């Protein structure tokens, strides 16, 4: 366990496109720093495999169920007192639901979804810093194929590109907390040289809005 008194950032979110390596990095950092870990539990979502086989039909229940599950999890785990006393690493942020819904839902479905989203958005805690692992879609596709979740093999590069775009559209709007976009196209956080750079970034102060850092 480390002493968190000197930590500037206590609620740290690691975000990124599908297959960017968020979970692996969040797990390793949390273990090494003795931090509390919040992981997304997408495996329990019964709509996810259905969505990939018939996106139009299942996008709406999928998005609503992700939104409900994430809100519930974050609300119970991120009580203000806990945030002050602990270092917390999460592999997603509530906005992820919105970012995906923007591309998976039709316009009228999205308008309806948005009404629910806006009601709960203000109730969720903001991260002290969000790190976004940015990788080229070819690398993402390769990672997705290698890990071999059967329902993900049909994911196309065009879908991955639209997810990246939806994240970047959102980042343009962020004014109230720092987002650090990590250019990680050539980075492998299993390698100490790259992991060490990330650890060095965790406890820095950043201005609200976007900062870009290249991992070399
Ligand atoms: N709101 C959403 N709408 C549609 N699909 C989603 C949504 N949220 C998550 N998913 C899907 O759930 C699965 C897990 O997503 P996620 O990106 O969190 O994990 P991951 O790909 O394992 O991440 P990483 O490899 O970076 O750890 C992916 O197939 C992703 O597309």
mmCIF file of C-alpha atoms and ligand atoms in Angstrom:
data_model
loop_
_atom_site.group_PDB
_atom_site.id
_atom_site.type_symbol
_atom_site.label_atom_id
_atom_site.label_comp_id
_atom_site.label_asym_id
_atom_site.label_seq_id
_atom_site.Cartn_x
_atom_site.Cartn_y
_atom_site.Cartn_z
ATOM 1 C CA UNK A 1 0.000 0.000 0.000
ATOM 2 C CA UNK A 2 1.283 3.480 -0.662
ATOM 3 C CA UNK A 3 0.681 6.676 1.245
ATOM 4 C CA UNK A 4 -1.843 8.764 -0.665
ATOM 5 C CA UNK A 5 -1.308 11.973 1.262
ATOM 6 C CA UNK A 6 0.938 13.297 -1.463
ATOM 7 C CA UNK A 7 -1.404 12.319 -4.288
ATOM 8 C CA UNK A 8 -2.864 15.217 -6.225
ATOM 9 C CA UNK A 9 -5.253 12.989 -8.122
ATOM 10 C CA UNK A 10 -7.414 10.582 -6.156
ATOM 11 C CA UNK A 11 -10.080 9.553 -8.616
ATOM 12 C CA UNK A 12 -8.345 8.522 -11.812
ATOM 13 C CA UNK A 13 -10.174 7.215 -14.848
ATOM 14 C CA UNK A 14 -8.546 5.281 -17.664
ATOM 15 C CA UNK A 15 -10.638 5.452 -20.825
ATOM 16 C CA UNK A 16 -10.194 4.417 -24.440
ATOM 17 C CA UNK A 17 -11.763 2.709 -27.418
ATOM 18 C CA UNK A 18 -12.662 -1.007 -27.460
ATOM 19 C CA UNK A 19 -9.490 -3.062 -27.105
ATOM 20 C CA UNK A 20 -7.300 -0.099 -26.102
ATOM 21 C CA UNK A 21 -6.074 -1.945 -23.019
ATOM 22 C CA UNK A 22 -7.872 0.046 -20.308
ATOM 23 C CA UNK A 23 -8.626 -2.854 -18.009
ATOM 24 C CA UNK A 24 -5.141 -4.358 -18.050
ATOM 25 C CA UNK A 25 -3.551 -0.996 -17.321
ATOM 26 C CA UNK A 26 -6.075 -0.074 -14.605
ATOM 27 C CA UNK A 27 -5.568 -3.455 -12.893
ATOM 28 C CA UNK A 28 -1.795 -3.150 -12.917
ATOM 29 C CA UNK A 29 -1.756 0.449 -11.652
ATOM 30 C CA UNK A 30 -4.278 -0.305 -8.896
ATOM 31 C CA UNK A 31 -2.264 -3.315 -7.774
ATOM 32 C CA UNK A 32 1.067 -1.481 -7.785
ATOM 33 C CA UNK A 33 -0.298 1.565 -5.958
ATOM 34 C CA UNK A 34 -2.617 -0.338 -3.631
ATOM 35 C CA UNK A 35 -5.572 1.616 -5.014
ATOM 36 C CA UNK A 36 -9.211 0.731 -5.094
ATOM 37 C CA UNK A 37 -10.218 -0.572 -8.528
ATOM 38 C CA UNK A 38 -13.532 -0.012 -10.292
ATOM 39 C CA UNK A 39 -13.987 -2.165 -13.376
ATOM 40 C CA UNK A 40 -16.835 -2.178 -15.817
ATOM 41 C CA UNK A 41 -18.816 -5.415 -15.692
ATOM 42 C CA UNK A 42 -19.847 -5.719 -19.330
ATOM 43 C CA UNK A 43 -19.707 -9.535 -19.256
ATOM 44 C CA UNK A 44 -22.944 -9.607 -17.307
ATOM 45 C CA UNK A 45 -24.808 -7.579 -19.905
ATOM 46 C CA UNK A 46 -27.072 -10.063 -21.728
ATOM 47 C CA UNK A 47 -27.741 -7.545 -24.505
ATOM 48 C CA UNK A 48 -24.127 -7.196 -25.649
ATOM 49 C CA UNK A 49 -23.836 -10.394 -27.746
ATOM 50 C CA UNK A 50 -27.344 -9.737 -29.106
ATOM 51 C CA UNK A 51 -26.356 -6.178 -30.021
ATOM 52 C CA UNK A 52 -23.395 -7.352 -32.074
ATOM 53 C CA UNK A 53 -25.568 -9.800 -34.024
ATOM 54 C CA UNK A 54 -28.462 -7.348 -34.553
ATOM 55 C CA UNK A 55 -27.361 -3.789 -33.669
ATOM 56 C CA UNK A 56 -30.515 -1.970 -34.721
ATOM 57 C CA UNK A 57 -32.783 -4.138 -32.675
ATOM 58 C CA UNK A 58 -30.743 -4.320 -29.492
ATOM 59 C CA UNK A 59 -28.937 -0.962 -29.284
ATOM 60 C CA UNK A 60 -31.575 0.732 -27.171
ATOM 61 C CA UNK A 61 -31.924 -1.917 -24.436
ATOM 62 C CA UNK A 62 -28.139 -2.303 -24.477
ATOM 63 C CA UNK A 63 -27.540 1.409 -23.906
ATOM 64 C CA UNK A 64 -30.181 1.666 -21.195
ATOM 65 C CA UNK A 65 -28.842 -1.373 -19.382
ATOM 66 C CA UNK A 66 -25.229 -0.089 -19.536
ATOM 67 C CA UNK A 67 -26.359 3.278 -18.265
ATOM 68 C CA UNK A 68 -28.307 1.793 -15.358
ATOM 69 C CA UNK A 69 -25.520 -0.615 -14.396
ATOM 70 C CA UNK A 70 -22.785 2.027 -14.537
ATOM 71 C CA UNK A 71 -24.742 4.578 -12.613
ATOM 72 C CA UNK A 72 -25.561 2.051 -9.910
ATOM 73 C CA UNK A 73 -21.961 0.916 -9.624
ATOM 74 C CA UNK A 74 -20.441 4.404 -9.550
ATOM 75 C CA UNK A 75 -23.000 5.698 -7.093
ATOM 76 C CA UNK A 76 -22.303 2.947 -4.593
ATOM 77 C CA UNK A 77 -18.499 3.012 -5.021
ATOM 78 C CA UNK A 78 -17.824 6.712 -5.250
ATOM 79 C CA UNK A 79 -19.121 8.172 -2.060
ATOM 80 C CA UNK A 80 -17.409 11.496 -1.432
ATOM 81 C CA UNK A 81 -15.741 10.405 1.829
ATOM 82 C CA UNK A 82 -14.289 7.363 0.156
ATOM 83 C CA UNK A 83 -12.917 9.455 -2.649
ATOM 84 C CA UNK A 84 -11.094 11.645 -0.202
ATOM 85 C CA UNK A 85 -9.567 8.751 1.711
ATOM 86 C CA UNK A 86 -8.707 6.404 -1.115
ATOM 87 C CA UNK A 87 -6.929 6.367 -4.393
ATOM 88 C CA UNK A 88 -9.451 5.059 -6.901
ATOM 89 C CA UNK A 89 -8.707 3.805 -10.406
ATOM 90 C CA UNK A 90 -11.622 3.133 -12.757
ATOM 91 C CA UNK A 91 -11.559 1.697 -16.285
ATOM 92 C CA UNK A 92 -14.550 3.732 -17.435
ATOM 93 C CA UNK A 93 -16.402 6.971 -16.822
ATOM 94 C CA UNK A 94 -20.175 7.427 -16.900
ATOM 95 C CA UNK A 95 -19.878 9.506 -20.102
ATOM 96 C CA UNK A 96 -18.774 6.369 -21.903
ATOM 97 C CA UNK A 97 -22.425 5.376 -22.071
ATOM 98 C CA UNK A 98 -23.325 8.644 -23.749
ATOM 99 C CA UNK A 99 -20.373 8.467 -26.150
ATOM 100 C CA UNK A 100 -21.436 5.019 -27.361
ATOM 101 C CA UNK A 101 -25.166 5.801 -27.410
ATOM 102 C CA UNK A 102 -24.503 8.710 -29.752
ATOM 103 C CA UNK A 103 -23.336 6.294 -32.416
ATOM 104 C CA UNK A 104 -25.356 3.164 -31.696
ATOM 105 C CA UNK A 105 -28.837 4.751 -31.412
ATOM 106 C CA UNK A 106 -31.069 6.273 -34.061
ATOM 107 C CA UNK A 107 -31.792 10.000 -33.684
ATOM 108 C CA UNK A 108 -35.166 9.599 -31.996
ATOM 109 C CA UNK A 109 -33.898 6.843 -29.687
ATOM 110 C CA UNK A 110 -30.967 9.039 -28.754
ATOM 111 C CA UNK A 111 -33.262 11.947 -27.872
ATOM 112 C CA UNK A 112 -35.180 9.682 -25.503
ATOM 113 C CA UNK A 113 -31.981 8.188 -24.073
ATOM 114 C CA UNK A 114 -30.625 11.667 -23.492
ATOM 115 C CA UNK A 115 -33.507 12.584 -21.211
ATOM 116 C CA UNK A 116 -32.541 9.740 -18.876
ATOM 117 C CA UNK A 117 -28.869 10.467 -19.205
ATOM 118 C CA UNK A 118 -29.240 14.147 -18.317
ATOM 119 C CA UNK A 119 -31.192 13.245 -15.187
ATOM 120 C CA UNK A 120 -28.413 11.105 -13.764
ATOM 121 C CA UNK A 121 -25.341 12.818 -15.174
ATOM 122 C CA UNK A 122 -25.276 15.575 -12.567
ATOM 123 C CA UNK A 123 -25.330 12.985 -9.780
ATOM 124 C CA UNK A 124 -22.065 11.341 -10.746
ATOM 125 C CA UNK A 125 -18.641 12.363 -9.384
ATOM 126 C CA UNK A 126 -16.134 13.947 -11.771
ATOM 127 C CA UNK A 127 -12.674 12.396 -12.051
ATOM 128 C CA UNK A 128 -9.609 14.342 -10.906
ATOM 129 C CA UNK A 129 -8.046 13.302 -14.170
ATOM 130 C CA UNK A 130 -9.015 11.093 -17.090
ATOM 131 C CA UNK A 131 -6.384 9.359 -19.210
ATOM 132 C CA UNK A 132 -7.541 8.342 -22.666
ATOM 133 C CA UNK A 133 -5.433 5.633 -24.312
ATOM 134 C CA UNK A 134 -5.435 6.547 -27.992
ATOM 135 C CA UNK A 135 -4.525 3.837 -30.480
ATOM 136 C CA UNK A 136 -4.847 3.427 -34.217
ATOM 137 C CA UNK A 137 -7.898 1.403 -35.311
ATOM 138 C CA UNK A 138 -5.676 -1.239 -36.924
ATOM 139 C CA UNK A 139 -4.057 -1.888 -33.551
ATOM 140 C CA UNK A 140 -7.457 -1.948 -31.818
ATOM 141 C CA UNK A 141 -8.820 -4.427 -34.344
ATOM 142 C CA UNK A 142 -5.764 -6.599 -33.887
ATOM 143 C CA UNK A 143 -6.147 -6.544 -30.085
ATOM 144 C CA UNK A 144 -9.843 -7.432 -30.381
ATOM 145 C CA UNK A 145 -9.101 -10.374 -32.670
ATOM 146 C CA UNK A 146 -6.315 -11.619 -30.422
ATOM 147 C CA UNK A 147 -8.399 -11.691 -27.268
ATOM 148 C CA UNK A 148 -11.050 -13.664 -29.153
ATOM 149 C CA UNK A 149 -14.366 -12.753 -27.523
ATOM 150 C CA UNK A 150 -16.624 -14.477 -30.028
ATOM 151 C CA UNK A 151 -19.282 -11.751 -30.202
ATOM 152 C CA UNK A 152 -16.653 -9.069 -30.945
ATOM 153 C CA UNK A 153 -15.075 -10.608 -34.030
ATOM 154 C CA UNK A 154 -17.550 -8.834 -36.306
ATOM 155 C CA UNK A 155 -16.510 -5.372 -35.055
ATOM 156 C CA UNK A 156 -15.439 -3.347 -38.071
ATOM 157 C CA UNK A 157 -12.745 -0.707 -38.264
ATOM 158 C CA UNK A 158 -15.407 1.799 -39.329
ATOM 159 C CA UNK A 159 -17.226 1.212 -36.025
ATOM 160 C CA UNK A 160 -13.975 1.669 -34.084
ATOM 161 C CA UNK A 161 -13.323 4.918 -35.996
ATOM 162 C CA UNK A 162 -16.776 6.203 -35.133
ATOM 163 C CA UNK A 163 -16.189 5.384 -31.438
ATOM 164 C CA UNK A 164 -12.887 7.320 -31.547
ATOM 165 C CA UNK A 165 -14.652 10.261 -33.189
ATOM 166 C CA UNK A 166 -17.419 10.215 -30.593
ATOM 167 C CA UNK A 167 -14.820 10.333 -27.784
ATOM 168 C CA UNK A 168 -12.978 13.219 -29.438
ATOM 169 C CA UNK A 169 -16.232 15.147 -30.027
ATOM 170 C CA UNK A 170 -16.940 14.782 -26.325
ATOM 171 C CA UNK A 171 -13.420 15.898 -25.315
ATOM 172 C CA UNK A 172 -13.968 19.198 -27.157
ATOM 173 C CA UNK A 173 -16.781 19.914 -24.693
ATOM 174 C CA UNK A 174 -14.895 19.032 -21.493
ATOM 175 C CA UNK A 175 -14.119 22.165 -19.506
ATOM 176 C CA UNK A 176 -14.407 21.071 -15.879
ATOM 177 C CA UNK A 177 -11.713 18.402 -15.410
ATOM 178 C CA UNK A 178 -8.473 17.388 -17.150
ATOM 179 C CA UNK A 179 -8.429 14.864 -19.977
ATOM 180 C CA UNK A 180 -4.981 13.590 -20.913
ATOM 181 C CA UNK A 181 -4.943 12.009 -24.348
ATOM 182 C CA UNK A 182 -2.107 9.506 -24.435
ATOM 183 C CA UNK A 183 -0.813 8.859 -27.911
ATOM 184 C CA UNK A 184 -0.096 5.203 -27.281
ATOM 185 C CA UNK A 185 0.046 3.877 -30.821
ATOM 186 C CA UNK A 186 3.548 2.565 -30.268
ATOM 187 C CA UNK A 187 3.211 1.884 -26.556
ATOM 188 C CA UNK A 188 2.835 -1.419 -24.802
ATOM 189 C CA UNK A 189 2.123 -0.939 -21.111
ATOM 190 C CA UNK A 190 3.348 -4.458 -20.401
ATOM 191 C CA UNK A 191 6.809 -3.026 -21.092
ATOM 192 C CA UNK A 192 8.354 -1.289 -18.133
ATOM 193 C CA UNK A 193 9.671 1.616 -20.211
ATOM 194 C CA UNK A 194 6.120 2.583 -21.233
ATOM 195 C CA UNK A 195 4.415 1.697 -17.968
ATOM 196 C CA UNK A 196 6.907 3.852 -16.060
ATOM 197 C CA UNK A 197 5.961 6.856 -18.201
ATOM 198 C CA UNK A 198 2.320 6.356 -17.362
ATOM 199 C CA UNK A 199 3.038 6.095 -13.629
ATOM 200 C CA UNK A 200 4.996 9.338 -13.935
ATOM 201 C CA UNK A 201 1.936 11.072 -15.386
ATOM 202 C CA UNK A 202 -0.542 9.973 -12.756
ATOM 203 C CA UNK A 203 0.339 12.406 -10.012
ATOM 204 C CA UNK A 204 0.832 15.509 -12.142
ATOM 205 C CA UNK A 205 -1.430 18.532 -12.197
ATOM 206 C CA UNK A 206 -3.193 19.308 -15.482
ATOM 207 C CA UNK A 207 -5.418 22.198 -16.520
ATOM 208 C CA UNK A 208 -9.089 21.437 -17.203
ATOM 209 C CA UNK A 209 -9.711 20.350 -20.792
ATOM 210 C CA UNK A 210 -7.419 18.420 -23.092
ATOM 211 C CA UNK A 211 -3.662 17.850 -22.711
ATOM 212 C CA UNK A 212 -1.833 15.591 -25.145
ATOM 213 C CA UNK A 213 1.090 13.386 -24.215
ATOM 214 C CA UNK A 214 3.004 10.965 -26.394
ATOM 215 C CA UNK A 215 4.210 7.720 -24.861
ATOM 216 C CA UNK A 216 7.539 6.910 -26.532
HETATM 217 N N1 LIG B 1 -22.430 1.810 -24.236
HETATM 218 C C1 LIG B 1 -22.008 0.811 -25.005
HETATM 219 N N2 LIG B 1 -22.636 0.563 -26.158
HETATM 220 C C2 LIG B 1 -22.239 -0.459 -26.940
HETATM 221 N N3 LIG B 1 -21.247 -1.296 -26.635
HETATM 222 C C3 LIG B 1 -20.602 -1.087 -25.491
HETATM 223 C C4 LIG B 1 -20.937 -0.023 -24.629
HETATM 224 N N4 LIG B 1 -20.102 -0.064 -23.578
HETATM 225 C C5 LIG B 1 -19.292 -1.098 -23.760
HETATM 226 N N5 LIG B 1 -19.589 -1.736 -24.916
HETATM 227 C C6 LIG B 1 -18.957 -2.950 -25.419
HETATM 228 O O1 LIG B 1 -18.598 -3.765 -24.311
HETATM 229 C C7 LIG B 1 -17.372 -4.458 -24.583
HETATM 230 C C8 LIG B 1 -16.360 -4.101 -23.526
HETATM 231 O O2 LIG B 1 -16.040 -2.756 -23.732
HETATM 232 P P1 LIG B 1 -14.786 -2.015 -23.178
HETATM 233 O O3 LIG B 1 -14.289 -1.065 -24.195
HETATM 234 O O4 LIG B 1 -15.137 -1.421 -21.887
HETATM 235 O O5 LIG B 1 -13.803 -3.105 -22.763
HETATM 236 P P2 LIG B 1 -12.595 -3.658 -23.480
HETATM 237 O O6 LIG B 1 -12.761 -3.585 -24.955
HETATM 238 O O7 LIG B 1 -12.355 -4.986 -22.836
HETATM 239 O O8 LIG B 1 -11.516 -2.607 -23.061
HETATM 240 P P3 LIG B 1 -9.992 -2.720 -22.965
HETATM 241 O O9 LIG B 1 -9.487 -3.729 -23.940
HETATM 242 O O10 LIG B 1 -9.542 -1.332 -23.301
HETATM 243 O O11 LIG B 1 -9.735 -3.090 -21.550
HETATM 244 C C9 LIG B 1 -16.957 -4.027 -25.989
HETATM 245 O O12 LIG B 1 -17.447 -4.980 -26.906
HETATM 246 C C10 LIG B 1 -17.662 -2.690 -26.151
HETATM 247 O O13 LIG B 1 -17.923 -2.361 -27.467
#
